[in-house]
Amino acid sequence: MKIAASLLGLSLLLVGCAQSPYQLGMFIPGRIVSLSDGKILPMQIELSYGSGHMKAVNPDTGETFDGIYTAINETKSSQVSRPTLFGDQDVASETTVSDVSQSSAVLVGNKGTVIDVKMTIKAGAPPIGYGDGVDNAGKKYRIQF
């Protein structure tokens, strides 16, 4: 039962609560900020079960980016001993899944730029996240959504 509840929590990583206006497959907006010149690249991230698409565009060059992110929740397992009515010990296993995940993505541009991204995502309605990226020319970025 607790494992099923944990899996449900994992599946809601980027979805939030079921009654929210946010649905699987929809994209939410965000931005990628170049730390070298302050350029803002509008981006979108797909709401999913822990792996989904990301899109971005550089409005100055017209380069479009596409990629897939993968997010993994931290899980903690523990065993708890509890006394029973008969004086012996009952051992129960508990697994909890965090609502915060670590994720990574590679955004590939249609003009040769590749951005390696690491993000932290907190489940919610809407989910929120932040991260860092570095491209194949060494430029650094900050990701926010």
PDB file of C-alpha atoms in Angstrom:
ATOM      1  CA  MET A   1       0.000   0.000   0.000  1.00  0.00           C
ATOM      2  CA  LYS A   2       2.748   2.449   0.922  1.00  0.00           C
ATOM      3  CA  ILE A   3       4.679   1.529  -2.212  1.00  0.00           C
ATOM      4  CA  ALA A   4       1.594   2.248  -4.319  1.00  0.00           C
ATOM      5  CA  ALA A   5       1.215   5.620  -2.598  1.00  0.00           C
ATOM      6  CA  SER A   6       4.890   6.345  -3.223  1.00  0.00           C
ATOM      7  CA  LEU A   7       4.563   5.478  -6.903  1.00  0.00           C
ATOM      8  CA  LEU A   8       1.554   7.745  -7.150  1.00  0.00           C
ATOM      9  CA  GLY A   9       3.596  10.561  -5.624  1.00  0.00           C
ATOM     10  CA  LEU A  10       6.362   9.920  -8.139  1.00  0.00           C
ATOM     11  CA  SER A  11       3.912  10.008 -11.029  1.00  0.00           C
ATOM     12  CA  LEU A  12       2.678  13.420  -9.937  1.00  0.00           C
ATOM     13  CA  LEU A  13       6.186  14.909 -10.007  1.00  0.00           C
ATOM     14  CA  LEU A  14       5.400  17.530 -12.606  1.00  0.00           C
ATOM     15  CA  VAL A  15       1.637  17.297 -12.642  1.00  0.00           C
ATOM     16  CA  GLY A  16       0.566  18.565  -9.227  1.00  0.00           C
ATOM     17  CA  CYS A  17      -2.858  17.698  -7.929  1.00  0.00           C
ATOM     18  CA  ALA A  18      -5.407  16.005 -10.170  1.00  0.00           C
ATOM     19  CA  GLN A  19      -7.908  18.854  -9.957  1.00  0.00           C
ATOM     20  CA  SER A  20      -5.480  21.507 -11.167  1.00  0.00           C
ATOM     21  CA  PRO A  21      -5.681  23.122 -14.606  1.00  0.00           C
ATOM     22  CA  TYR A  22      -2.310  21.544 -15.398  1.00  0.00           C
ATOM     23  CA  GLN A  23      -2.561  18.331 -17.405  1.00  0.00           C
ATOM     24  CA  LEU A  24      -0.048  15.745 -18.583  1.00  0.00           C
ATOM     25  CA  GLY A  25       1.415  16.645 -21.937  1.00  0.00           C
ATOM     26  CA  MET A  26       0.873  20.370 -21.658  1.00  0.00           C
ATOM     27  CA  PHE A  27       3.843  22.740 -21.668  1.00  0.00           C
ATOM     28  CA  ILE A  28       4.490  25.391 -19.045  1.00  0.00           C
ATOM     29  CA  PRO A  29       6.632  28.460 -19.758  1.00  0.00           C
ATOM     30  CA  GLY A  30      10.047  29.240 -18.412  1.00  0.00           C
ATOM     31  CA  ARG A  31      13.232  30.913 -19.463  1.00  0.00           C
ATOM     32  CA  ILE A  32      16.894  30.262 -20.029  1.00  0.00           C
ATOM     33  CA  VAL A  33      19.102  33.255 -19.186  1.00  0.00           C
ATOM     34  CA  SER A  34      22.589  33.564 -20.633  1.00  0.00           C
ATOM     35  CA  LEU A  35      24.921  34.458 -17.764  1.00  0.00           C
ATOM     36  CA  SER A  36      27.447  35.999 -20.175  1.00  0.00           C
ATOM     37  CA  ASP A  37      25.197  38.606 -21.813  1.00  0.00           C
ATOM     38  CA  GLY A  38      21.781  38.434 -20.109  1.00  0.00           C
ATOM     39  CA  LYS A  39      20.008  37.183 -23.238  1.00  0.00           C
ATOM     40  CA  ILE A  40      16.706  35.503 -22.429  1.00  0.00           C
ATOM     41  CA  LEU A  41      15.723  32.388 -24.340  1.00  0.00           C
ATOM     42  CA  PRO A  42      12.025  31.622 -23.809  1.00  0.00           C
ATOM     43  CA  MET A  43      11.533  27.936 -23.056  1.00  0.00           C
ATOM     44  CA  GLN A  44       8.773  25.451 -22.365  1.00  0.00           C
ATOM     45  CA  ILE A  45       8.844  22.249 -20.345  1.00  0.00           C
ATOM     46  CA  GLU A  46       6.324  19.422 -20.716  1.00  0.00           C
ATOM     47  CA  LEU A  47       4.367  18.148 -17.722  1.00  0.00           C
ATOM     48  CA  SER A  48       5.010  14.433 -17.494  1.00  0.00           C
ATOM     49  CA  TYR A  49       5.707  11.362 -15.379  1.00  0.00           C
ATOM     50  CA  GLY A  50       9.369  12.248 -14.870  1.00  0.00           C
ATOM     51  CA  SER A  51      10.557  12.436 -18.475  1.00  0.00           C
ATOM     52  CA  GLY A  52       9.350  14.938 -21.013  1.00  0.00           C
ATOM     53  CA  HIS A  53      10.241  17.417 -23.714  1.00  0.00           C
ATOM     54  CA  MET A  54      11.840  20.827 -23.394  1.00  0.00           C
ATOM     55  CA  LYS A  55      11.829  23.495 -26.095  1.00  0.00           C
ATOM     56  CA  ALA A  56      13.576  26.857 -26.310  1.00  0.00           C
ATOM     57  CA  VAL A  57      14.358  29.519 -28.874  1.00  0.00           C
ATOM     58  CA  ASN A  58      17.060  32.159 -29.167  1.00  0.00           C
ATOM     59  CA  PRO A  59      15.104  35.177 -30.446  1.00  0.00           C
ATOM     60  CA  ASP A  60      18.268  36.929 -31.714  1.00  0.00           C
ATOM     61  CA  THR A  61      19.629  34.081 -33.860  1.00  0.00           C
ATOM     62  CA  GLY A  62      16.404  32.171 -34.525  1.00  0.00           C
ATOM     63  CA  GLU A  63      18.022  28.956 -33.287  1.00  0.00           C
ATOM     64  CA  THR A  64      15.444  26.547 -31.896  1.00  0.00           C
ATOM     65  CA  PHE A  65      16.284  23.971 -29.234  1.00  0.00           C
ATOM     66  CA  ASP A  66      14.649  20.652 -28.494  1.00  0.00           C
ATOM     67  CA  GLY A  67      15.469  18.065 -25.877  1.00  0.00           C
ATOM     68  CA  ILE A  68      14.212  15.591 -23.331  1.00  0.00           C
ATOM     69  CA  TYR A  69      14.608  15.890 -19.584  1.00  0.00           C
ATOM     70  CA  THR A  70      14.643  13.029 -17.110  1.00  0.00           C
ATOM     71  CA  ALA A  71      13.796  13.612 -13.444  1.00  0.00           C
ATOM     72  CA  ILE A  72      14.445  11.204 -10.597  1.00  0.00           C
ATOM     73  CA  ASN A  73      12.909  11.587  -7.152  1.00  0.00           C
ATOM     74  CA  GLU A  74      14.856  10.794  -4.032  1.00  0.00           C
ATOM     75  CA  THR A  75      13.393   7.795  -2.221  1.00  0.00           C
ATOM     76  CA  LYS A  76      14.074   6.795   1.345  1.00  0.00           C
ATOM     77  CA  SER A  77      13.426   3.351   2.757  1.00  0.00           C
ATOM     78  CA  SER A  78      13.401   2.477   6.415  1.00  0.00           C
ATOM     79  CA  GLN A  79      12.387  -0.378   8.668  1.00  0.00           C
ATOM     80  CA  VAL A  80      10.445   0.273  11.828  1.00  0.00           C
ATOM     81  CA  SER A  81       9.965  -2.201  14.692  1.00  0.00           C
ATOM     82  CA  ARG A  82       6.707  -1.929  16.548  1.00  0.00           C
ATOM     83  CA  PRO A  83       5.547  -3.988  19.532  1.00  0.00           C
ATOM     84  CA  THR A  84       2.452  -6.080  18.925  1.00  0.00           C
ATOM     85  CA  LEU A  85      -0.320  -6.994  21.364  1.00  0.00           C
ATOM     86  CA  PHE A  86       1.377 -10.351  21.880  1.00  0.00           C
ATOM     87  CA  GLY A  87       4.720  -8.889  23.062  1.00  0.00           C
ATOM     88  CA  ASP A  88       6.772  -9.627  19.984  1.00  0.00           C
ATOM     89  CA  GLN A  89       8.041  -7.147  17.406  1.00  0.00           C
ATOM     90  CA  ASP A  90       6.419  -6.389  14.082  1.00  0.00           C
ATOM     91  CA  VAL A  91       8.842  -5.045  11.469  1.00  0.00           C
ATOM     92  CA  ALA A  92       7.401  -2.782   8.801  1.00  0.00           C
ATOM     93  CA  SER A  93       9.129  -1.273   5.791  1.00  0.00           C
ATOM     94  CA  GLU A  94       8.319   2.275   4.790  1.00  0.00           C
ATOM     95  CA  THR A  95       9.272   4.006   1.559  1.00  0.00           C
ATOM     96  CA  THR A  96       8.831   7.716   1.053  1.00  0.00           C
ATOM     97  CA  VAL A  97       9.285   9.655  -2.158  1.00  0.00           C
ATOM     98  CA  SER A  98      10.339  13.289  -2.084  1.00  0.00           C
ATOM     99  CA  ASP A  99       8.376  15.917  -4.026  1.00  0.00           C
ATOM    100  CA  VAL A 100      11.698  17.350  -5.208  1.00  0.00           C
ATOM    101  CA  SER A 101      13.660  15.707  -7.998  1.00  0.00           C
ATOM    102  CA  GLN A 102      16.992  16.122  -9.659  1.00  0.00           C
ATOM    103  CA  SER A 103      16.851  16.160 -13.423  1.00  0.00           C
ATOM    104  CA  SER A 104      18.988  16.605 -16.483  1.00  0.00           C
ATOM    105  CA  ALA A 105      18.430  17.424 -20.128  1.00  0.00           C
ATOM    106  CA  VAL A 106      20.344  18.042 -23.307  1.00  0.00           C
ATOM    107  CA  LEU A 107      18.925  20.763 -25.539  1.00  0.00           C
ATOM    108  CA  VAL A 108      20.077  20.468 -29.143  1.00  0.00           C
ATOM    109  CA  GLY A 109      19.839  23.545 -31.340  1.00  0.00           C
ATOM    110  CA  ASN A 110      19.174  23.488 -35.060  1.00  0.00           C
ATOM    111  CA  LYS A 111      22.270  25.664 -35.650  1.00  0.00           C
ATOM    112  CA  GLY A 112      24.783  23.542 -33.742  1.00  0.00           C
ATOM    113  CA  THR A 113      24.490  24.770 -30.142  1.00  0.00           C
ATOM    114  CA  VAL A 114      24.077  22.036 -27.515  1.00  0.00           C
ATOM    115  CA  ILE A 115      23.165  22.945 -23.913  1.00  0.00           C
ATOM    116  CA  ASP A 116      23.734  20.448 -21.081  1.00  0.00           C
ATOM    117  CA  VAL A 117      21.189  21.201 -18.329  1.00  0.00           C
ATOM    118  CA  LYS A 118      20.925  20.154 -14.661  1.00  0.00           C
ATOM    119  CA  MET A 119      17.723  21.121 -12.816  1.00  0.00           C
ATOM    120  CA  THR A 120      15.902  20.759  -9.522  1.00  0.00           C
ATOM    121  CA  ILE A 121      12.124  20.394  -9.881  1.00  0.00           C
ATOM    122  CA  LYS A 122       9.521  20.656  -7.106  1.00  0.00           C
ATOM    123  CA  ALA A 123       6.140  19.051  -7.771  1.00  0.00           C
ATOM    124  CA  GLY A 124       3.111  21.288  -7.488  1.00  0.00           C
ATOM    125  CA  ALA A 125       0.410  22.994  -9.455  1.00  0.00           C
ATOM    126  CA  PRO A 126       2.256  24.436 -11.213  1.00  0.00           C
ATOM    127  CA  PRO A 127       5.584  22.734 -10.637  1.00  0.00           C
ATOM    128  CA  ILE A 128       8.567  25.023 -10.198  1.00  0.00           C
ATOM    129  CA  GLY A 129      12.183  24.499 -11.053  1.00  0.00           C
ATOM    130  CA  TYR A 130      15.570  26.012 -11.553  1.00  0.00           C
ATOM    131  CA  GLY A 131      18.886  24.870 -12.871  1.00  0.00           C
ATOM    132  CA  ASP A 132      22.113  25.548 -14.672  1.00  0.00           C
ATOM    133  CA  GLY A 133      23.321  24.830 -18.150  1.00  0.00           C
ATOM    134  CA  VAL A 134      26.488  25.076 -20.167  1.00  0.00           C
ATOM    135  CA  ASP A 135      26.698  24.953 -23.946  1.00  0.00           C
ATOM    136  CA  ASN A 136      29.290  23.410 -26.238  1.00  0.00           C
ATOM    137  CA  ALA A 137      31.057  26.810 -26.506  1.00  0.00           C
ATOM    138  CA  GLY A 138      31.394  27.091 -22.705  1.00  0.00           C
ATOM    139  CA  LYS A 139      28.631  29.699 -22.191  1.00  0.00           C
ATOM    140  CA  LYS A 140      26.725  29.317 -18.926  1.00  0.00           C
ATOM    141  CA  TYR A 141      22.964  29.613 -18.446  1.00  0.00           C
ATOM    142  CA  ARG A 142      20.412  29.732 -15.656  1.00  0.00           C
ATOM    143  CA  ILE A 143      17.071  27.934 -16.139  1.00  0.00           C
ATOM    144  CA  GLN A 144      13.887  29.062 -14.335  1.00  0.00           C
ATOM    145  CA  PHE A 145      10.254  27.979 -14.534  1.00  0.00           C
TER     146      PHE A 145
END
